[in-house]
Structures are given as structure tokens and as C-alpha cells.
């Protein structure tokens, strides 16, 4: 019982924290078997020392380079580049269009490479003539280095998603731009959409981005209101900072597991049912892929990022990290309240593609509605919206039919806006 419960709790941690873990397609095979294997494998799950290229790209016959980028605040991020399709560049003389793929929270770049190769977005883009770059956010297993701080030092974890906007994205964009001399296409999923939208709204990156595809876009979180979600969000606003400090949030660690168990003990919280309620009913996951996912994810993030997201749920606006006291905010921002990210300020002529799912409980369609409302002055010919009724949160990165339903549209969107 205990191992099963902890396996389950790993899953729910991912779930309510806006990740992508979804085990609910076919509880009879996908969920229960994955849950079992995750627990059994737990001690054995290792960080592939070879890195993402060797484990998930070159084995399929693609070229792949492991690269690293240092952010202005000292984090050393890993980055993979797949410069051409499986059958090479041929006599293609022109420069290839770079595209950056940015994962969501509590996962890393490998999350895009877990299906058979012909179904994986990065490889599909490479085969369609793109120069593909895969990002790995600070704190995930291949991006846990810093010029002076060690991950065991809590100060390594003193950042929220604001720093992904301010430091991680610009470092990666600048690097790709400097290497290729070209503007970059962007694909984000979940938190990977939030940080890009926030950046664009402040006028960051807009001189280096060509167009952007947002899968399961997250900006507003007002409708993420199931019992566990609300309790978790409350916890992150209150006791969690005394429990974890502003330190690492390691979903595989004991303190996080115990914390989640205590949440699930709350009256009215039935974690088993909530799991499907929270992640959304993913229609189209492959159980082998889910197993692989559970062997590789979830990844750590900072507690401060989860607190920041909980503030987004609570405050119903998109703003910078709230230090919780007017005088502290004044100290950091020169204002009593955190500055707002006003999405209406995203340049109206930036080509945007939004794809969202009818069954997505994290990027709830009503919240996507709020996002679309903020974009109502966007140039009509620069905004493409796709609604996939059957899709939950994880179908966008792992769905067996995502290549036909979503990725094909992403490719033609990028090719249309040259
Ligand atoms: C599911 O994944 C396995 C292992 O990669 C693969 O052999 C199988 O063809 C996949 N099924 C579908 C429907 O794509
Ligand atoms: C965390 O970073 C903030 C600035 O973002 C700084 O004011 C604060 O002192 C830092 N806390 C620690 C413990 O280093
Ligand atoms: C965002 O900006 C738009 C115009 O650029 C303005 O009408 C709106 O009031 C702003 N919203 C917030 C929350 O500041």
C-alpha cells in the first residue's frame, strides 16, 4: 500500500503543479502499471549521464549537439541542438530556420522525446527542415550547475518563474541568435508558454523571435479550482515556506512526499479521483511512453516558483512574485504591489499560434478564454487558434496522434509566417 501511495503522490505532485504527468487515460493499464513500475524502479532511476542527445536523439540516426549557456545570474543551462533531419541537409544551401522548444514545469527537455521518433515534435521539426534547439530550465537534472552556487545551497533555489523570464529565456535566445544569426521560432508547453507570453508583454525577446506556438497555454489560472489544487495553492502561500524554506522542491524527496500525503489526508480530498480531475482526461497516451515518462520525470524546481504560481491562482492576475508585504515589495520593485505582466502589450503583429484542449484541467478552456480576451487587439491575421476537444494537458507533448493533430499545424504555421 505504502509504495503505491507514494508512487501515486509523485504523480499528483506533478499534476497540480501544472505539469504534464498524466496517467489517467486508461487507469486499468496505463495508470496502474506505470504507478507500479515507477515505484519499483525508483531506486534505480538514474540521470542518464550521456545526456539527452545520446539517450534520445542520436540513437534514431539524427545529429545532435550538447551545448551549454550561462545565464546572467550564473546558471549553466544545458541545451540540445538537432541541426537537420534524419536524412541530413542534402543540398539544402539556404540557412535553416531555428526553432526553440521549451518544456513546462517539473519536467525537462527529454519530455519531448519519449514517443517513437516519428511522433516526437523535435524530430518532426528537424525532418521538416528546421534547426531544432531544446531548452532545459534551471534546476532540472541537466541544468543544475552554477558559476558559484551548489544545488545543495538554498540560495541556488532563490528564484521564481520571473527569473526564467528575466534570465533563462534571454540567455537561450541570445545564444541561438548569435549562433545562427537568425530570428527564432518558439514552441512552448504549459509554463513554457507563460514565461514567453510574460517576456513578450515586456517587450523582451521580440526583436529575436519570429513566431511562437503555445501548446496548452497557461496565463491565467483562476479556474484551476479543484479541492487538491486549492489546498495545495493555499499551502504554498502559507506553511510551505516554513516547511521547505525557499529551497529546492524535489518531487522525489521525502519531505515533498510527506507534504503531499498530508494534503491528501484533508477531509474532502480524494487524491485518486482528483488526479484525473486535475490533469484532465488525456485521450491519447501510449502506456509505454507513460512508463518512460515516469522513469525520467518529474524534475525538481524551486519552491519559490510554486509559490509564485499559487499566487497566480489566488490573485487572478499575472504579476511578478509577491513578497507578501508592501514594504518588501517596495524594496524589490519600488512599488507596494508587484508589477503586472500586461499581455495586451504583446506586439500585435507577432505571429502567435495557440492550441488548447477541451479536457485540459490545468490550462482550463475558460482561462484560455481570458488569455484570448487579453489578445483581442492582436492582428487577426497574426493569431491562429486551435481547439482540440479531446485533448488533456499531456496529449500535447505525448499524444500518439499529436503529430497529425497539433504538430502538423505548428509546422505549417511556422512555414506560413516566414
Ligand atoms: C507505443 O510505444 C511503443 C514503444 O515505443 C511503440 O512500439 C508503439 O508502436 C506505440 N504505439 C502507438 C500507438 O504509437
Ligand atoms: C533572494 O533573492 C532576492 C532578490 O531576488 C534577495 O533580495 C534575497 O536577499 C535573496 N535571499 C537569499 C536568502 O539569498
Ligand atoms: C493593459 O494594457 C491595456 C492597453 O495596453 C490597458 O487597456 C489595460 O487596462 C491594461 N491592463 C492592466 C491590468 O493594466
XYZ file of C-alpha atoms and ligand atoms in Angstrom:
460
model
C 0.000 0.000 0.000
C 2.630 2.489 1.029
C 4.732 2.248 -2.129
C 1.627 2.530 -4.252
C 0.538 5.601 -2.385
C 3.884 7.282 -2.726
C 4.001 6.463 -6.402
C 0.626 7.981 -6.766
C 1.674 11.033 -4.830
C 4.569 11.614 -7.155
C 2.068 11.733 -9.895
C -0.242 14.130 -8.191
C 2.609 16.428 -7.280
C 3.303 16.759 -10.919
C -0.332 17.141 -11.666
C -1.380 20.004 -9.517
C 1.806 21.823 -10.065
C 0.761 22.403 -13.666
C 2.846 19.742 -15.097
C 2.004 17.171 -17.540
C 2.001 13.938 -15.824
C -1.000 12.115 -16.871
C -1.818 8.659 -16.095
C -5.472 8.691 -16.430
C -6.188 7.611 -19.929
C -6.745 4.006 -19.094
C -6.494 3.597 -15.368
C -6.546 -0.153 -15.873
C -3.332 -0.373 -17.750
C -1.538 2.895 -18.180
C -2.006 4.345 -14.769
C -1.749 1.349 -12.530
C 1.094 -0.305 -14.355
C 3.074 2.898 -14.596
C 2.488 3.597 -10.985
C 3.847 0.209 -10.069
C 6.873 0.398 -12.253
C 7.725 3.872 -11.124
C 7.815 2.773 -7.532
C 9.750 -0.367 -8.272
C 12.257 1.480 -10.358
C 12.531 4.391 -8.048
C 15.862 3.459 -6.556
C 17.265 2.624 -9.948
C 16.135 5.638 -11.866
C 19.288 7.414 -12.731
C 20.171 10.528 -14.540
C 21.338 9.376 -17.951
C 24.928 10.519 -17.740
C 25.112 10.568 -21.506
C 22.641 13.395 -21.779
C 19.576 13.807 -23.931
C 21.295 13.655 -27.320
C 22.789 10.230 -26.719
C 19.807 8.703 -24.955
C 17.020 10.027 -27.138
C 18.205 11.550 -30.417
C 21.337 10.087 -31.973
C 20.003 6.550 -31.414
C 17.441 7.371 -34.108
C 20.073 8.473 -36.592
C 19.882 12.235 -36.082
C 22.811 14.516 -35.403
C 22.662 16.189 -32.025
C 24.927 18.522 -30.085
C 25.048 19.022 -26.321
C 25.600 22.702 -25.607
C 25.540 24.952 -22.606
C 24.588 28.515 -21.927
C 25.303 30.592 -18.849
C 22.623 32.997 -17.671
C 23.462 36.460 -16.432
C 22.793 35.288 -12.873
C 25.194 32.384 -13.243
C 23.090 29.307 -14.007
C 24.621 26.927 -16.532
C 21.832 25.553 -18.695
C 22.064 22.588 -20.998
C 20.713 22.843 -24.492
C 20.463 20.292 -27.294
C 20.680 21.153 -30.951
C 19.403 18.899 -33.730
C 20.691 20.791 -36.755
C 18.997 18.795 -39.504
C 16.627 15.968 -40.313
C 17.410 12.271 -40.228
C 18.499 12.241 -43.834
C 20.663 15.290 -43.451
C 20.511 18.647 -45.032
C 21.098 17.278 -48.508
C 21.975 20.008 -50.946
C 19.865 22.443 -48.992
C 22.020 25.538 -49.220
C 19.867 28.149 -47.534
C 20.032 28.676 -43.821
C 17.702 26.582 -41.779
C 15.125 28.249 -39.585
C 15.998 27.798 -35.875
C 13.224 26.753 -33.520
C 13.460 26.641 -29.733
C 11.333 24.124 -27.827
C 10.633 24.949 -24.182
C 9.168 22.417 -21.741
C 6.857 23.074 -18.777
C 7.348 22.841 -15.044
C 8.686 19.751 -13.234
C 9.918 18.175 -16.453
C 12.907 18.743 -18.735
C 13.694 18.678 -22.438
C 13.524 14.912 -22.634
C 9.777 15.067 -22.176
C 9.501 15.886 -25.916
C 11.339 12.722 -26.932
C 9.510 9.869 -25.255
C 7.283 8.603 -28.049
C 8.524 6.606 -31.045
C 10.673 9.007 -33.134
C 8.149 9.659 -35.893
C 5.787 11.052 -33.239
C 8.215 13.389 -31.420
C 7.945 17.104 -32.054
C 11.693 17.936 -32.131
C 12.401 15.201 -34.686
C 9.374 16.114 -36.778
C 10.574 19.717 -36.892
C 14.091 18.589 -37.842
C 12.704 16.421 -40.643
C 10.718 19.420 -41.844
C 13.894 21.411 -42.358
C 14.176 23.224 -39.036
C 17.300 23.693 -36.926
C 15.946 22.469 -33.594
C 17.044 23.620 -30.136
C 15.728 22.048 -26.915
C 15.828 24.047 -23.666
C 16.305 22.691 -20.134
C 15.234 25.074 -17.399
C 17.442 25.772 -14.363
C 17.098 23.162 -11.624
C 16.257 20.237 -13.930
C 18.744 17.369 -13.994
C 20.955 18.644 -16.819
C 20.824 22.268 -15.708
C 21.877 22.020 -12.080
C 25.116 23.940 -12.281
C 26.029 27.493 -11.424
C 29.169 29.548 -11.670
C 29.398 29.841 -7.881
C 26.429 28.159 -6.154
C 25.908 24.478 -5.478
C 22.399 22.965 -5.666
C 22.677 21.907 -2.023
C 22.881 25.600 -1.172
C 19.338 27.014 -0.718
C 20.500 30.175 -2.471
C 20.752 28.120 -5.669
C 16.953 27.853 -5.483
C 16.195 31.521 -4.784
C 14.194 32.225 -7.951
C 10.634 32.092 -9.226
C 9.379 31.968 -12.805
C 10.238 35.683 -13.022
C 13.878 34.663 -13.326
C 13.025 32.316 -16.190
C 11.594 35.396 -17.910
C 14.471 37.654 -16.959
C 17.435 35.303 -17.316
C 16.824 31.822 -18.765
C 14.866 32.705 -21.887
C 17.046 35.674 -22.876
C 20.241 33.643 -22.395
C 18.964 30.862 -24.644
C 17.506 33.220 -27.271
C 20.691 35.290 -27.391
C 22.777 32.169 -27.793
C 20.719 30.766 -30.659
C 20.609 34.167 -32.311
C 24.370 34.557 -32.015
C 24.999 31.067 -33.397
C 22.590 31.267 -36.314
C 22.228 34.976 -36.987
C 18.521 34.395 -37.394
C 15.300 35.120 -35.602
C 13.938 32.156 -33.704
C 10.633 30.314 -33.865
C 9.394 29.238 -30.465
C 7.315 26.336 -29.168
C 6.297 26.279 -25.508
C 4.145 23.955 -23.447
C 2.422 24.936 -20.203
C 4.832 27.026 -18.092
C 6.896 27.313 -21.261
C 4.054 29.394 -22.685
C 3.604 31.529 -19.587
C 7.219 32.665 -19.431
C 7.248 33.501 -23.139
C 3.986 35.443 -23.024
C 5.254 37.344 -19.976
C 8.525 38.110 -21.780
C 6.833 39.330 -24.944
C 4.483 41.506 -22.888
C 7.505 43.353 -21.506
C 8.997 43.769 -24.941
C 11.715 41.212 -24.210
C 12.894 38.880 -27.000
C 10.529 40.448 -29.501
C 13.433 41.518 -31.704
C 14.698 37.928 -31.802
C 11.505 35.888 -32.052
C 9.879 35.246 -35.398
C 6.718 33.472 -34.342
C 5.547 31.481 -31.356
C 3.416 28.371 -30.909
C 1.821 27.943 -27.488
C 0.600 24.459 -26.577
C -1.669 24.173 -23.518
C -1.156 27.877 -22.920
C -1.084 28.986 -19.317
C -1.510 32.564 -18.316
C -4.480 32.771 -16.020
C -5.147 30.019 -13.520
C -8.404 31.155 -11.971
C -10.255 28.004 -12.962
C -7.778 25.549 -11.522
C -10.094 25.203 -8.579
C -10.456 21.572 -7.589
C -10.107 20.653 -3.922
C -6.488 19.484 -4.007
C -5.475 22.359 -6.243
C -6.938 24.898 -3.884
C -5.444 23.280 -0.790
C -2.059 22.945 -2.451
C -2.155 26.544 -3.585
C -3.054 27.640 -0.049
C -0.229 25.543 1.348
C 2.215 27.180 -0.996
C 1.113 30.564 0.199
C 1.442 29.657 3.850
C 3.141 26.855 5.665
C 5.184 25.630 2.774
C 7.767 28.314 3.133
C 8.379 27.233 6.712
C 8.377 23.590 5.651
C 10.802 23.889 2.769
C 12.180 27.366 3.065
C 12.787 28.959 -0.265
C 14.674 25.926 -1.421
C 14.554 23.055 -3.809
C 11.223 21.379 -4.449
C 12.282 17.849 -5.246
C 9.262 15.709 -6.116
C 11.299 12.592 -5.422
C 12.393 13.750 -1.981
C 10.945 12.579 1.286
C 9.751 15.950 2.566
C 7.731 16.622 -0.567
C 6.197 13.142 -0.441
C 5.181 13.631 3.174
C 3.797 17.052 2.436
C 1.616 15.618 -0.311
C 0.419 12.807 1.896
C -0.685 15.354 4.442
C -2.607 17.276 1.771
C -4.378 14.119 0.722
C -5.417 13.479 4.310
C -7.545 16.607 4.232
C -11.248 15.867 4.540
C -12.890 16.114 1.161
C -9.718 15.474 -0.778
C -9.820 12.195 -2.590
C -6.495 12.116 -4.340
C -7.343 9.185 -6.517
C -10.296 10.923 -8.132
C -8.623 14.275 -8.151
C -5.760 13.057 -10.195
C -7.923 12.700 -13.248
C -9.888 15.797 -12.384
C -6.718 17.881 -12.184
C -4.700 16.796 -15.137
C -7.633 16.471 -17.437
C -8.573 13.304 -19.210
C -5.799 12.727 -21.685
C -7.259 10.892 -24.582
C -4.258 9.566 -26.363
C -1.275 8.489 -24.314
C 0.778 5.383 -25.062
C 1.340 3.355 -21.885
C 4.946 2.589 -22.881
C 5.526 6.307 -23.191
C 3.950 6.935 -19.811
C 6.290 4.337 -18.285
C 9.251 6.052 -19.874
C 7.985 9.379 -18.654
C 7.817 8.130 -15.091
C 11.344 6.782 -15.292
C 12.637 10.181 -16.377
C 10.410 12.707 -14.688
C 9.418 14.588 -12.569
C 12.249 17.049 -12.177
C 12.958 19.474 -9.395
C 12.037 23.123 -9.401
C 12.257 25.912 -6.837
C 9.656 26.176 -4.121
C 9.500 29.867 -4.936
C 8.218 29.047 -8.431
C 5.356 27.017 -6.977
C 4.583 29.801 -4.517
C 4.537 32.228 -7.438
C 2.131 30.003 -9.375
C -0.071 29.682 -6.296
C -0.179 33.484 -6.184
C -1.315 33.467 -9.808
C -4.165 31.129 -8.869
C -5.113 33.308 -5.919
C -4.731 36.770 -7.407
C -6.258 36.118 -10.828
C -3.743 38.412 -12.451
C -0.377 37.800 -13.956
C 2.212 39.661 -11.979
C 5.690 39.300 -10.595
C 6.474 37.362 -7.467
C 4.718 38.896 -4.493
C 6.988 39.222 -1.464
C 3.877 39.222 0.680
C 4.416 42.554 2.398
C 4.105 46.003 0.907
C 7.441 47.085 2.365
C 9.228 44.055 0.898
C 7.618 44.662 -2.480
C 8.664 48.291 -2.247
C 12.206 47.157 -1.614
C 12.250 44.901 -4.663
C 10.053 46.781 -7.108
C 9.804 50.327 -5.826
C 6.061 49.779 -5.548
C 3.757 48.321 -2.909
C 2.401 45.734 -5.330
C 4.276 43.539 -7.768
C 4.334 44.888 -11.333
C 1.746 43.335 -13.663
C 2.630 41.457 -16.835
C 0.088 43.013 -19.176
C -0.433 40.549 -22.012
C -2.255 43.167 -24.062
C 1.187 44.679 -24.597
C 2.447 41.719 -26.612
C 3.248 43.237 -30.007
C 0.081 42.844 -32.051
C 1.923 41.754 -35.146
C 3.831 38.886 -33.536
C 2.584 35.689 -35.190
C 1.038 33.514 -32.463
C -0.391 30.014 -32.611
C -2.403 28.791 -29.619
C -3.521 25.202 -29.277
C -5.617 24.176 -26.292
C -7.554 21.141 -25.161
C -11.175 20.729 -24.119
C -10.219 18.234 -21.395
C -7.255 20.167 -20.042
C -7.868 20.827 -16.348
C -4.649 22.781 -15.864
C -4.887 25.047 -18.853
C -8.647 25.263 -18.426
C -10.520 26.432 -21.545
C -12.093 29.246 -19.514
C -8.665 30.535 -18.573
C -7.552 30.278 -22.186
C -10.651 32.403 -22.864
C -9.223 35.066 -20.549
C -5.939 34.894 -22.408
C -7.701 35.287 -25.743
C -9.543 38.259 -24.321
C -6.204 39.869 -23.415
C -5.167 39.264 -27.031
C -8.316 40.704 -28.544
C -6.464 43.564 -30.194
C -3.952 41.219 -31.807
C -3.785 41.492 -35.609
C -6.317 38.925 -36.795
C -4.056 37.506 -39.455
C -1.304 37.002 -36.872
C -3.281 34.906 -34.415
C -4.138 31.263 -35.092
C -6.180 29.366 -32.523
C -6.691 25.630 -32.475
C -9.078 23.864 -30.120
C -8.709 20.119 -29.654
C -11.780 18.933 -27.867
C -10.448 15.542 -26.722
C -7.055 16.694 -25.533
C -5.838 16.946 -21.953
C -2.664 18.640 -20.780
C -0.175 15.892 -21.651
C -1.635 14.942 -25.017
C 0.114 17.987 -26.463
C 3.555 16.571 -25.741
C 2.961 12.841 -25.702
C -0.278 12.105 -27.525
C 0.104 9.335 -30.102
C -1.798 11.439 -32.636
C -0.316 14.840 -31.709
C 1.823 14.655 -34.836
C -1.286 14.753 -37.017
C -3.493 16.946 -34.899
C -1.104 19.528 -33.468
C 2.460 19.308 -34.823
C 1.421 19.383 -38.462
C -0.399 22.655 -37.729
C 2.630 24.010 -35.881
C 4.868 23.271 -38.869
C 2.517 24.886 -41.352
C 2.057 27.875 -39.041
C 5.839 28.408 -38.942
C 6.155 27.924 -42.683
C 3.352 30.346 -43.327
C 4.966 33.141 -41.308
C 8.362 33.398 -42.927
C 3.643 2.939 -28.171
O 5.034 2.924 -27.870
C 5.709 1.726 -28.228
C 7.123 1.835 -27.705
O 7.755 2.975 -28.202
C 5.633 1.528 -29.728
O 6.244 0.329 -30.094
C 4.179 1.546 -30.167
O 4.106 1.482 -31.589
C 3.473 2.792 -29.689
N 2.050 2.773 -30.025
C 1.466 3.711 -30.786
C 0.007 3.557 -30.995
O 2.082 4.634 -31.273
C 16.841 36.014 -2.772
O 16.857 36.909 -3.870
C 16.333 38.191 -3.566
C 16.367 39.011 -4.826
O 15.700 38.373 -5.870
C 17.153 38.850 -2.484
O 16.556 40.095 -2.149
C 17.179 37.960 -1.257
O 18.035 38.524 -0.295
C 17.682 36.571 -1.635
N 17.602 35.702 -0.481
C 18.628 34.951 -0.106
C 18.411 34.092 1.100
O 19.689 34.935 -0.708
C -3.153 46.503 -20.146
O -2.895 47.389 -21.215
C -4.064 47.792 -21.907
C -3.676 48.649 -23.100
O -2.351 48.442 -23.475
C -4.960 48.579 -20.970
O -6.162 48.935 -21.633
C -5.292 47.701 -19.756
O -6.020 48.442 -18.805
C -4.020 47.161 -19.102
N -4.395 46.204 -18.083
C -3.861 46.204 -16.867
C -4.320 45.132 -15.943
O -3.046 47.041 -16.512
